[in-house]
CSV table of C-alpha atoms and ligand atoms in Angstrom, one decimal:
chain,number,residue,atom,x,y,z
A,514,UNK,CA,40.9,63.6,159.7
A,515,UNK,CA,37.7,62.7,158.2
A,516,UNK,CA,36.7,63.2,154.7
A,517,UNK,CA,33.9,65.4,156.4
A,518,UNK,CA,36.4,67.3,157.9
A,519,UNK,CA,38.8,67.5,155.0
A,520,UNK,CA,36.0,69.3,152.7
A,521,UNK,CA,34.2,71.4,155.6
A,522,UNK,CA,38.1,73.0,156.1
A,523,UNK,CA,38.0,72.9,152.4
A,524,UNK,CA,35.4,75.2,152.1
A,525,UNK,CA,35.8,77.2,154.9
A,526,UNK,CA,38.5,78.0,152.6
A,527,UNK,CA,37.0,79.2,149.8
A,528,UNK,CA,38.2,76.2,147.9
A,529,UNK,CA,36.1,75.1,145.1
A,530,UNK,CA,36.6,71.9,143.7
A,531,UNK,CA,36.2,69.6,146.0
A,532,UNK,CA,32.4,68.2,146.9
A,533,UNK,CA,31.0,67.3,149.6
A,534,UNK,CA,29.8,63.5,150.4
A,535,UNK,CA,26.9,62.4,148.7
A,536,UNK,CA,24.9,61.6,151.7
A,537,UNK,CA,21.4,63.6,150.5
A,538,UNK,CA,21.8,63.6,146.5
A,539,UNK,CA,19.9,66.9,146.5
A,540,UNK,CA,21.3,68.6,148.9
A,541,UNK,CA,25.1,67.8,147.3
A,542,UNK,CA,24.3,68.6,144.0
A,543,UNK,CA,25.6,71.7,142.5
A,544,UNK,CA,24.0,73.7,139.4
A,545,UNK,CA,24.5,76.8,137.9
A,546,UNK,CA,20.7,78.4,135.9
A,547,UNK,CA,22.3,81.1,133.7
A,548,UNK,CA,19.3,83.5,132.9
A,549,UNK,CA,20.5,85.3,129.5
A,550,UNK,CA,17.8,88.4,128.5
A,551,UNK,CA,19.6,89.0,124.9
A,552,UNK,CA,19.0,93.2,125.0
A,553,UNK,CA,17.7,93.3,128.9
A,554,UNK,CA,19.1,96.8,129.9
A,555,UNK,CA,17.5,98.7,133.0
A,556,UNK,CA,15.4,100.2,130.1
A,557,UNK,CA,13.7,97.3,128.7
A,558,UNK,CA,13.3,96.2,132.6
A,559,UNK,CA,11.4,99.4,133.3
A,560,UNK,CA,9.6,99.0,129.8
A,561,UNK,CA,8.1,95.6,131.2
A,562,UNK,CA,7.7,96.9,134.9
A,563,UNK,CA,5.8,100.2,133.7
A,564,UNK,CA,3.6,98.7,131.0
A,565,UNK,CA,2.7,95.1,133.1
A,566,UNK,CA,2.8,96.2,136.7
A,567,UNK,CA,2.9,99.5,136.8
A,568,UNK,CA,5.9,101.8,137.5
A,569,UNK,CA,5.8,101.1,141.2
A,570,UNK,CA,5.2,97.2,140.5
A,571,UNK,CA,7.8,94.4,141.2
A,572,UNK,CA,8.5,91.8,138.5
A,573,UNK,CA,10.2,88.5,139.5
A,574,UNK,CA,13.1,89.4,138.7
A,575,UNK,CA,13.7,92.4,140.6
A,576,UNK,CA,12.7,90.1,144.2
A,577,UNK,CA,16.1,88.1,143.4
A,578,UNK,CA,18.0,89.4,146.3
A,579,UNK,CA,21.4,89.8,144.9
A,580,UNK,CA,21.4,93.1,142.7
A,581,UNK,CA,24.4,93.9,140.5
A,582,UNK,CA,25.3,96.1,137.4
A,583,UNK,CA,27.7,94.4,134.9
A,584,UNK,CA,30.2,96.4,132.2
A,585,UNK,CA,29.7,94.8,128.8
A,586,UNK,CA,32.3,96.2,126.6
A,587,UNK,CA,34.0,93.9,124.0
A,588,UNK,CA,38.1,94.6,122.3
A,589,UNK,CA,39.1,95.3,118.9
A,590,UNK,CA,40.3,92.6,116.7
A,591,UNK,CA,43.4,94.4,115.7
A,592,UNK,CA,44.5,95.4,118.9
A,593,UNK,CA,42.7,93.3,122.1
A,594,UNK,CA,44.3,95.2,124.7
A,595,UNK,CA,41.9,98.4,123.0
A,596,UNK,CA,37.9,98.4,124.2
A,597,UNK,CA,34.9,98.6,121.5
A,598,UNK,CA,32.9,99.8,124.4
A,599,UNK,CA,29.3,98.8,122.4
A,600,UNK,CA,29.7,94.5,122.6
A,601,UNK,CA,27.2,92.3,120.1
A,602,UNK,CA,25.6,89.1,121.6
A,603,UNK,CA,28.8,87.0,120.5
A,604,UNK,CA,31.6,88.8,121.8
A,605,UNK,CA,28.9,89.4,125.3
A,606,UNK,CA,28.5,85.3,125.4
A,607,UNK,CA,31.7,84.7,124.3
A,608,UNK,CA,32.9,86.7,128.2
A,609,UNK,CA,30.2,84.8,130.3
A,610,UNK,CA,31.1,81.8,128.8
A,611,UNK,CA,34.9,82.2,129.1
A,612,UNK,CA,35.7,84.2,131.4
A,613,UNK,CA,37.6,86.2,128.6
A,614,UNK,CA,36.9,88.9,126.1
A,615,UNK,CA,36.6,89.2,122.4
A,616,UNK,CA,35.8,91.2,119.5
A,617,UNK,CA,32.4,91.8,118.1
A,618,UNK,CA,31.2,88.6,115.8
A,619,UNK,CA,33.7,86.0,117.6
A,620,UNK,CA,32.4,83.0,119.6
A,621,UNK,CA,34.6,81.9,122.2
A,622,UNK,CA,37.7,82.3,120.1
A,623,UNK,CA,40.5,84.3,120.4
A,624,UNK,CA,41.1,87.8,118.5
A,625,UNK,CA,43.6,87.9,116.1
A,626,UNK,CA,44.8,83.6,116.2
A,627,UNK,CA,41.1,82.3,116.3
A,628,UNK,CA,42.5,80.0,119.4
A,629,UNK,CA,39.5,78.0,120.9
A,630,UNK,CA,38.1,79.3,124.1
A,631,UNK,CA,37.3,76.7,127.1
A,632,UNK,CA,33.8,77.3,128.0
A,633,UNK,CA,32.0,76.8,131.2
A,634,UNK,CA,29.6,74.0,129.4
A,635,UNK,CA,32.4,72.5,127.8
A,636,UNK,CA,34.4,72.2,131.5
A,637,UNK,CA,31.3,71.4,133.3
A,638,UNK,CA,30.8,68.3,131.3
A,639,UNK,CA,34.4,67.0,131.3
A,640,UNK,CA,33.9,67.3,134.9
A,641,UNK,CA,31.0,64.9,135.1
A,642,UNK,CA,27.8,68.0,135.0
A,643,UNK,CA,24.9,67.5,132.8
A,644,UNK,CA,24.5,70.5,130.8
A,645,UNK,CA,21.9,71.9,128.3
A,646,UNK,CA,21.3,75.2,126.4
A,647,UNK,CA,17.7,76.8,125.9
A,648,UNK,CA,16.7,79.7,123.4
A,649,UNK,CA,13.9,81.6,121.7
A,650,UNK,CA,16.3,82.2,118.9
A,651,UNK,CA,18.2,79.7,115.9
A,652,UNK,CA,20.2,77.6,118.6
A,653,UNK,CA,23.4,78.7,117.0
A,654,UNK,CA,22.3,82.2,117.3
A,655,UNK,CA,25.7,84.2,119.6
A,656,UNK,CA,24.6,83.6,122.8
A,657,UNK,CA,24.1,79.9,123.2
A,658,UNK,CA,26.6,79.2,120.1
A,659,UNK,CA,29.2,80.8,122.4
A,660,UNK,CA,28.9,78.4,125.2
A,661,UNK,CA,29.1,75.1,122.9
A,662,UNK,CA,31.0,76.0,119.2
A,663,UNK,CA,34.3,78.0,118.7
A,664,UNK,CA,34.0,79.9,115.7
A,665,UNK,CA,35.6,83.4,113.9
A,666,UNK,CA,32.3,84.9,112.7
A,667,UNK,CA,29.0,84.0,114.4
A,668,UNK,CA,26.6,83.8,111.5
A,669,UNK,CA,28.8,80.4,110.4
A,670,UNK,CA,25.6,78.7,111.4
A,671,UNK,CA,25.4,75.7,109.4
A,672,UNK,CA,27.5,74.1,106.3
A,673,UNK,CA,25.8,76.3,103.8
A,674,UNK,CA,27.0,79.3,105.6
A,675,UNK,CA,30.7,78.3,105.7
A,676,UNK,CA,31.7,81.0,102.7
A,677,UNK,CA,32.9,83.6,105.8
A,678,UNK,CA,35.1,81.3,107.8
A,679,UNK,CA,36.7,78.9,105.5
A,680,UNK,CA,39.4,77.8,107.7
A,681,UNK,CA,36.6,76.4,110.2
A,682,UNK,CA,34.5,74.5,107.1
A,683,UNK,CA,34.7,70.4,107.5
A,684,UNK,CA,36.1,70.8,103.9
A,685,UNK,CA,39.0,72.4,104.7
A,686,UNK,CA,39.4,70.0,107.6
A,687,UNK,CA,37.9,72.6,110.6
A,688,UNK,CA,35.3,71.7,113.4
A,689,UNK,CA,32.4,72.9,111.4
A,690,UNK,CA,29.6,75.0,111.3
A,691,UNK,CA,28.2,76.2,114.8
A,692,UNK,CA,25.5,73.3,114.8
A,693,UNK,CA,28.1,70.5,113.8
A,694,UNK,CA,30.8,71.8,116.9
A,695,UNK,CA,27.4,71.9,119.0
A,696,UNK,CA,26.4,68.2,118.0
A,697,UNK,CA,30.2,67.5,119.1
A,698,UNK,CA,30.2,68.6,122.3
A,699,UNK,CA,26.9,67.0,122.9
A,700,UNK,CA,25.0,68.5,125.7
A,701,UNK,CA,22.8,67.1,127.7
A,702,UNK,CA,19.5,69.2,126.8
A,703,UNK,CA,18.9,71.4,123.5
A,704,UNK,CA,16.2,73.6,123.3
A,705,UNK,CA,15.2,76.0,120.8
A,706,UNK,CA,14.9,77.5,116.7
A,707,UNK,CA,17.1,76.4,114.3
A,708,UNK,CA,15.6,73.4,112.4
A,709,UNK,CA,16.2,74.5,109.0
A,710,UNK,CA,20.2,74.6,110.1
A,711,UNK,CA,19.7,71.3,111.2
A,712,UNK,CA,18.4,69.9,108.1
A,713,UNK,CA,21.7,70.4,106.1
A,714,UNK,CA,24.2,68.0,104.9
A,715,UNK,CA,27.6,67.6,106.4
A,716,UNK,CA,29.8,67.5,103.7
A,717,UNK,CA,32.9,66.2,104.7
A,718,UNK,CA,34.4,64.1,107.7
A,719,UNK,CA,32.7,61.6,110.1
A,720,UNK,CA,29.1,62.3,109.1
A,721,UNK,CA,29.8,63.1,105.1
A,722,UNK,CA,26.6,62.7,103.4
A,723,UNK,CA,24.4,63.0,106.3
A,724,UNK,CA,22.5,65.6,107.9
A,725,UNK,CA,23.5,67.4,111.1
A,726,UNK,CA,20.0,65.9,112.6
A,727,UNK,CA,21.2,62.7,111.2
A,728,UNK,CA,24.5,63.1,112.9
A,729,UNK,CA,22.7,64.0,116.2
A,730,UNK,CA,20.8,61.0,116.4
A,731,UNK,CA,23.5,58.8,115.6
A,732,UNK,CA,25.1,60.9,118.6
A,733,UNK,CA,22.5,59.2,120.7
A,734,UNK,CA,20.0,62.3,120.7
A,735,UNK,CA,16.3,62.3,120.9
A,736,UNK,CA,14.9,64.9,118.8
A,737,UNK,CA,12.0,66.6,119.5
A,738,UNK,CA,9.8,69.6,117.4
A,739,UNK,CA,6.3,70.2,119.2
A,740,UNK,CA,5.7,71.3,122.4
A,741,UNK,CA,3.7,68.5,123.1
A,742,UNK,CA,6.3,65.6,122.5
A,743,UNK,CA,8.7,67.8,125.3
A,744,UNK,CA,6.0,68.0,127.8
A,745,UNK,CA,6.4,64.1,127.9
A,746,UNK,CA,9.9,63.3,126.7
A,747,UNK,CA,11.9,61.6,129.1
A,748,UNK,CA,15.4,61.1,130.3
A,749,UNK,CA,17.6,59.0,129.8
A,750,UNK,CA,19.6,59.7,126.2
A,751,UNK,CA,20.7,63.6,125.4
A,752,UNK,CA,17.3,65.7,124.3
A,753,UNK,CA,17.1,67.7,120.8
A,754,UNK,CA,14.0,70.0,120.6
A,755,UNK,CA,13.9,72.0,117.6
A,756,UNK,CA,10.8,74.2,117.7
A,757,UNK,CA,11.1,76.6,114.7
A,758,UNK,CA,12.5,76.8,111.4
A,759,UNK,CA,14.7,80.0,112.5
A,760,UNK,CA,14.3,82.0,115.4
A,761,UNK,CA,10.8,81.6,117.4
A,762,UNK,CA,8.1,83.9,117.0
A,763,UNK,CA,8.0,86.7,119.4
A,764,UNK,CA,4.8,86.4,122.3
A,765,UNK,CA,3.5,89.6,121.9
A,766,UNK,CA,2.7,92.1,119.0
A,767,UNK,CA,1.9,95.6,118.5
A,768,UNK,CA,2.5,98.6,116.3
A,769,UNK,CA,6.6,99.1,115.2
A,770,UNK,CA,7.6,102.5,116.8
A,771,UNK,CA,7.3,104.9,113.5
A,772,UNK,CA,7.9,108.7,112.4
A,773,UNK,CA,5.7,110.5,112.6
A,774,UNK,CA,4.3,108.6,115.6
A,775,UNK,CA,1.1,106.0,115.1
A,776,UNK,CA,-1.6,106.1,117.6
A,777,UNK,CA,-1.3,105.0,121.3
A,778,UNK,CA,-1.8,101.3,122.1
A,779,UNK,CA,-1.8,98.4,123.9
A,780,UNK,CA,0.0,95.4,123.0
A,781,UNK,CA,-1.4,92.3,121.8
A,782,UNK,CA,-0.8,88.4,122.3
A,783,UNK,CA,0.7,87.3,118.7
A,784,UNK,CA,-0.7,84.1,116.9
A,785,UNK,CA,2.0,81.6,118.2
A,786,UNK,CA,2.9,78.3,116.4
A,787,UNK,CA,1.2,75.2,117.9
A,788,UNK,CA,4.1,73.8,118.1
A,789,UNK,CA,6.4,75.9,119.5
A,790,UNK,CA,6.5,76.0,123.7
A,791,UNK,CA,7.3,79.4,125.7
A,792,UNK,CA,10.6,80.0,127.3
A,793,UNK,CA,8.6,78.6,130.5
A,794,UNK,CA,7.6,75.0,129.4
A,795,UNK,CA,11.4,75.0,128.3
A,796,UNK,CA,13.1,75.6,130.7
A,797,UNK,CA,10.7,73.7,132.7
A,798,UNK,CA,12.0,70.1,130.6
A,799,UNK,CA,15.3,71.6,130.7
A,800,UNK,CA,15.2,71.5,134.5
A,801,UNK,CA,13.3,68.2,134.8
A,802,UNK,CA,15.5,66.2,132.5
A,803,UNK,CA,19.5,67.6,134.0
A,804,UNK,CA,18.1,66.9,137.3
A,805,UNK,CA,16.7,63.7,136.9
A,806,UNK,CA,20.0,62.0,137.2
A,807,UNK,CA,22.4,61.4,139.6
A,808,UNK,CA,25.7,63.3,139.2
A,809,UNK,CA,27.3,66.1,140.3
A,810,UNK,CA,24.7,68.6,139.0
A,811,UNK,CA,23.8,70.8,136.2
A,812,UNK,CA,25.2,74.1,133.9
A,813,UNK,CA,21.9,75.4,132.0
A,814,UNK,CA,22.2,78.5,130.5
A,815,UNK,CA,18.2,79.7,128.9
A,816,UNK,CA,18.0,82.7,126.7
A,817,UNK,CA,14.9,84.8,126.2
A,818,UNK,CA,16.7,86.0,122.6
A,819,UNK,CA,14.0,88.3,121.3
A,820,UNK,CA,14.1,91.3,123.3
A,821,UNK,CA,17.1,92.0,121.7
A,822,UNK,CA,15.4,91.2,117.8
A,823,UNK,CA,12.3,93.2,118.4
A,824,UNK,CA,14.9,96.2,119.9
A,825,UNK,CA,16.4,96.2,116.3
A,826,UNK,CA,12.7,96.5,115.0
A,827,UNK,CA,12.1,99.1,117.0
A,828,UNK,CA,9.4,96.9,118.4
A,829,UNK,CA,8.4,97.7,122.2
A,830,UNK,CA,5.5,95.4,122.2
A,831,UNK,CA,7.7,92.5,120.9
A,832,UNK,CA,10.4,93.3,123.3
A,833,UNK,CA,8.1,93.9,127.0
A,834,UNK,CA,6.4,90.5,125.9
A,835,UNK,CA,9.3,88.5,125.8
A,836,UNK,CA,10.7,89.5,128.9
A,837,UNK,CA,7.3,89.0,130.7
A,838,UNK,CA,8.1,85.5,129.4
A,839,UNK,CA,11.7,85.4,130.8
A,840,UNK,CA,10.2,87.1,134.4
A,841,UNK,CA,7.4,84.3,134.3
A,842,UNK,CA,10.9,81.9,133.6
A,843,UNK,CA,12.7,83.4,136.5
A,844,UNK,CA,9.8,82.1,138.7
A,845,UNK,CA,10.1,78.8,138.0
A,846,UNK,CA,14.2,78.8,138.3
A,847,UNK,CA,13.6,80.1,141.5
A,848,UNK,CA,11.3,77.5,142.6
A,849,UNK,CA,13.8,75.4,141.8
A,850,UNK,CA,16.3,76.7,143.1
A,851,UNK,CA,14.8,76.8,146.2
A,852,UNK,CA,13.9,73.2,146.3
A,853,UNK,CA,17.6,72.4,145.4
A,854,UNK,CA,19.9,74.7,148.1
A,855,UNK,CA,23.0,73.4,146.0
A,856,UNK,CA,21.7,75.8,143.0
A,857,UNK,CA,23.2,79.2,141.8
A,858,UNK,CA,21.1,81.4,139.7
A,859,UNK,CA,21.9,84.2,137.8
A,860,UNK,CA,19.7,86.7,135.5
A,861,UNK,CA,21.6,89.1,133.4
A,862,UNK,CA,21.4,90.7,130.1
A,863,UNK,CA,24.5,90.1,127.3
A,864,UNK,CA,24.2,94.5,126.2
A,865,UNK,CA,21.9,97.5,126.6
A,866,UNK,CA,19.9,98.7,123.6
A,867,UNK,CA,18.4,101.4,122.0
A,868,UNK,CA,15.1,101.8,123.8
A,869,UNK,CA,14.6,104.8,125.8
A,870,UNK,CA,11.7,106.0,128.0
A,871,UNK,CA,11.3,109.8,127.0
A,872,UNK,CA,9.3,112.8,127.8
A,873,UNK,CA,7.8,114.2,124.4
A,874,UNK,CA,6.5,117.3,126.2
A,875,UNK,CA,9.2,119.6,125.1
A,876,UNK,CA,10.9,118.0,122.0
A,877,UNK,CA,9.3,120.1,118.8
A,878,UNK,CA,10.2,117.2,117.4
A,879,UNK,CA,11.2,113.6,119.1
A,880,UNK,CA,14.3,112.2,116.8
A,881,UNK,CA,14.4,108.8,115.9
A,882,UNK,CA,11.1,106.4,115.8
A,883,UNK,CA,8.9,106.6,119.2
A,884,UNK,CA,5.8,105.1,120.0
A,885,UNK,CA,2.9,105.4,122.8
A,886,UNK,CA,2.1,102.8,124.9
A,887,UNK,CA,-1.5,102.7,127.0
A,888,UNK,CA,-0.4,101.3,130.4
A,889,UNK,CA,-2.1,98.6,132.9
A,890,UNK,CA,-1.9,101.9,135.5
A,891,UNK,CA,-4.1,104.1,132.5
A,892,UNK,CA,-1.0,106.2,131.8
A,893,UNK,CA,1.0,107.1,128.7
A,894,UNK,CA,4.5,105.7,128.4
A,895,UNK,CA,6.8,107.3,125.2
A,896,UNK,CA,9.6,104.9,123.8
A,897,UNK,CA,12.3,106.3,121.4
A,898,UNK,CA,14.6,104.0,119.4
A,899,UNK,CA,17.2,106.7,117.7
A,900,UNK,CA,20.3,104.8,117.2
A,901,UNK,CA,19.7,104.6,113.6
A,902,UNK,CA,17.8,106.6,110.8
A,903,UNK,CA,16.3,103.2,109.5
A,904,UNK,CA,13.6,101.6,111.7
A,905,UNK,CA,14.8,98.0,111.6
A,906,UNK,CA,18.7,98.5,112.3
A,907,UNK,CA,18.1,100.1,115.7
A,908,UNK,CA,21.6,99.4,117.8
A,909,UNK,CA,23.3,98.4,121.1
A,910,UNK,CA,24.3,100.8,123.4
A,911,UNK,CA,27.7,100.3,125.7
A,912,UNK,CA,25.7,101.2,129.6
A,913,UNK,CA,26.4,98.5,132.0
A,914,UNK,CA,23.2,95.9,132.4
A,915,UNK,CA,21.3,94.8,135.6
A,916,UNK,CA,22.6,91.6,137.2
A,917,UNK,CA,20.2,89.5,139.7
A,918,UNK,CA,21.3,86.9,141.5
A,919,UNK,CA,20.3,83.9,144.1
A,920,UNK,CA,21.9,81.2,146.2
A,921,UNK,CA,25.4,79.7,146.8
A,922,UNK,CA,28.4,82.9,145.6
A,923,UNK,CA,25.5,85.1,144.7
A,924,UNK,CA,26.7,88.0,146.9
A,925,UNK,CA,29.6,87.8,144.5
A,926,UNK,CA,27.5,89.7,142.0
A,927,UNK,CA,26.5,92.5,143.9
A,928,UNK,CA,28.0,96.3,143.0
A,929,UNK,CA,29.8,96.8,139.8
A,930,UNK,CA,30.8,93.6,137.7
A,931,UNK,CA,31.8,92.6,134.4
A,932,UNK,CA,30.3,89.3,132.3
A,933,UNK,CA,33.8,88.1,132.8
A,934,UNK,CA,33.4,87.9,136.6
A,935,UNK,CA,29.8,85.6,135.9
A,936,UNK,CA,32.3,83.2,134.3
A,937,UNK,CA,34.3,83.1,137.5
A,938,UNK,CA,31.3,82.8,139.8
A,939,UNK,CA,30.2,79.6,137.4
A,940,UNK,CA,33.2,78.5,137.7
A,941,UNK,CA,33.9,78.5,141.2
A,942,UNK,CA,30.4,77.1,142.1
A,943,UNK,CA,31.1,73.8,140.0
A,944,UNK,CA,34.7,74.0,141.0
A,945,UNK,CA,35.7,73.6,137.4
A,946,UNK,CA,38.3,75.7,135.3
A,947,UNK,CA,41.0,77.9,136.4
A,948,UNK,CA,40.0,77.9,139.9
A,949,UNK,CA,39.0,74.1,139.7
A,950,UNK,CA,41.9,72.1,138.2
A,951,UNK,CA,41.9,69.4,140.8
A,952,UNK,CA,38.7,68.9,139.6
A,953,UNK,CA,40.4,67.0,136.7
A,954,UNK,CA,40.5,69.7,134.0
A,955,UNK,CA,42.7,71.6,131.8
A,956,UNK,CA,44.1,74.7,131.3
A,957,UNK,CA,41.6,77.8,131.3
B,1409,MG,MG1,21.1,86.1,121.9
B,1410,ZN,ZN1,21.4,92.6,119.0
């Protein structure tokens, strides 16, 4: 039998790790987009949908043809085999990432032993994939941390936030802070805020004495911090773009959601740094520099972070821009995508949130904070946030999110999923981890 033959019976089987020959370089290549909305329930979706399209519009996102819901629950520290059913961003990440679930604040380590977590960026690498992470937030923020650092407590961002997870400090002999683990495991493409993180010394091991961009170049990155040096930069050596002190600011603006109620309004474009890109012109370099070598293919997982901030702020303005940014994003994966058959891409949000769309008619009084928003169709739309008496601590809630999904193992997300089953659908599209070991890795 033929090679040909060998991997054609191969996959007739369902078996993932084996490739086929690199005849076309396109058409063999294999990536996974991962499409994170950090707070992008079917709420926030019909937010965007009402206030930019109209209620009977279509954003990009809904065309993907592969339509899922995905369970989001996290466990409990103390006892892992009990579910918190409301998950944060870390222990969310920490199950598309792994393929395993943790409690709330943990990224990608274990409950109760603080055991490392493989993640599907670290096994993608070690299997010869060129990989990069994308965000509008601080890049060690939960959900790209989780795919690149192993940590107890996710705000263990830098070495001057070590004082909650000692064990994990340099000093004490650990991996690090979030950015040093992610400077370790090196991926190909970094994109996002975080620069004052970035700026800190290391103070023990390796790099003592030096800064964690210090130790990043000497890694062999090329660091980046306007929008216009990443329009140009090229391949060739790993890419460090760091766009924002902390988290980006958010594209849109408008009036927090208050009690008594302000007026109705429309939202506003917010004065954005020169220097800091959209999630579009990011991803867009993302793209361009993992597929402009030859290999195997690409893992990229983009986050649009802030719907999930300006849900906490009670902000609707802040949170329908920013997923107009990820639905103008979801264009452009699935250009690509379609220009590259090998690709898989997924869009799916890490948790639900507070927002709701109400009907103020017959409430004497609506609880919570609500605001009115003037649609593109001329009509009112009502959003309450009343998760929490305070304005600016609105919370998650535990409903299952929408999952979208185009190309190669798509149909795996359709009906009722988990984030633990995205893992597996990674997974088996790179042929890496559990379901890939002759792909040369180790154990999950
Ligand atoms: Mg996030
Ligand atoms: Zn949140």
């Amino acid at each position: 039998v033929t090679v040909l033959a060998v991997w054609a019976l191969a996959v007739a089987a369902g078996c993932g790790p084996l490739r086929p020959p690199a005849t076309d370089a396109t058409a063999a290549k294999r990536n996974v987009i991962l499409l994170v909305g950090d707070g992008l329930g079917a709420t926030a979706l019909t937010m965007a949908r009402n206030y930019h399209l109209g209620a009977a519009g279509r954003l990009e996102i809904d065309r993907l043809p592969v339509t899922g819901s995905c369970t989001t629950w996290a466990v409990e520290e103390d006892d892992p085999t009990r579910p918190d059913y409301v998950t944060d961003s870390s222990s969310s990440a920490t199950a598309m990432a792994t393929g395993r679930k943790t409690s709330n604040r943990r990224v990608s380590t274990e409950p109760g032993t603080d055991a490392p977590l493989a993640t599907i960026l670290e096994q993608a690498r070690r299997a010869g994939y060129r990989t990069g992470l994308v965000s509008t937030a601080h890049l060690a923020d939960a959900t790209p941390a989780a795919f690149a650092a192993h940590v107890n407590y996710r705000w263990c961002f830098d070495p001057a936030m070590m004082a909650a997870c000692p064990t994990f400090a340099k000093m004490s002999g650990g991996p690090g802070s979030i950015v040093e683990q992610m400077i370790d495991v090196r991926p190909d493409v970094l994109l996002g805020g975080g620069a004052a993180s970035f700026a800190q010394r290391i103070p023990a091991g390796t790099h003592a004495g030096h800064t964690v961009l210090d130790a990043a170049a000497e890694a062999g990155y090329r660091v980046v911090t306007t929008a216009a040096e990443l329009a140009v930069v090229e391949a060739g050596s790993p890419v460090l773009g760091l766009f924002a002190a902390d988290n980006f600011t958010p594209a849109w603006e408008g009036e927090a959601a208050s009690f008594p109620p302000g007026r109705p309004q429309r939202c506003r474009a917010a004065q954005i740094p020169e220097a800091q890109p959209g999630l579009v012109p990011m991803l867009e370099a993302a793209l361009r520099l993992l597929d402009a070598e030859a290999g195997p293919g690409f893992f990229l997982m983009a986050e649009a972070a802030m719907i999930d901030k300006q849900a906490h702020a009670a902000d609707a303005c802040g949170q329908i821009g920013e997923t107009i940014e990820l639905d103008r994003a979801v264009a452009v994966a699935r250009r690509f995508a379609e220009l590259h058959p090998g690709t898989l891409l997924i869009v799916v949000g890490d948790h639900d949130h507070a927002p709701v769309i109400v009907d103020t008619r017959y409430a004497v009084v609506a609880p919570g904070v609500t605001t009115t928003l003037e649609t593109v169709e001329g009509a009112s739309m009502t959003i309450g946030y009343a998760t929490s008496t305070f304005t600016y601590k609105q919370q998650h809630s535990g409903a299952p999110v929408p999952v979208f999904s185009l190309g190669p193992d798509a149909e795996a997300l359709d009906g009722l999923v988990d984030h633990t089953d995205i893992y597996r659908v990674m997974a088996r599209r790179l042929g890496v981890g559990p379901a890939g070991r002759a792909a040369g890795d180790g154990p999950p």
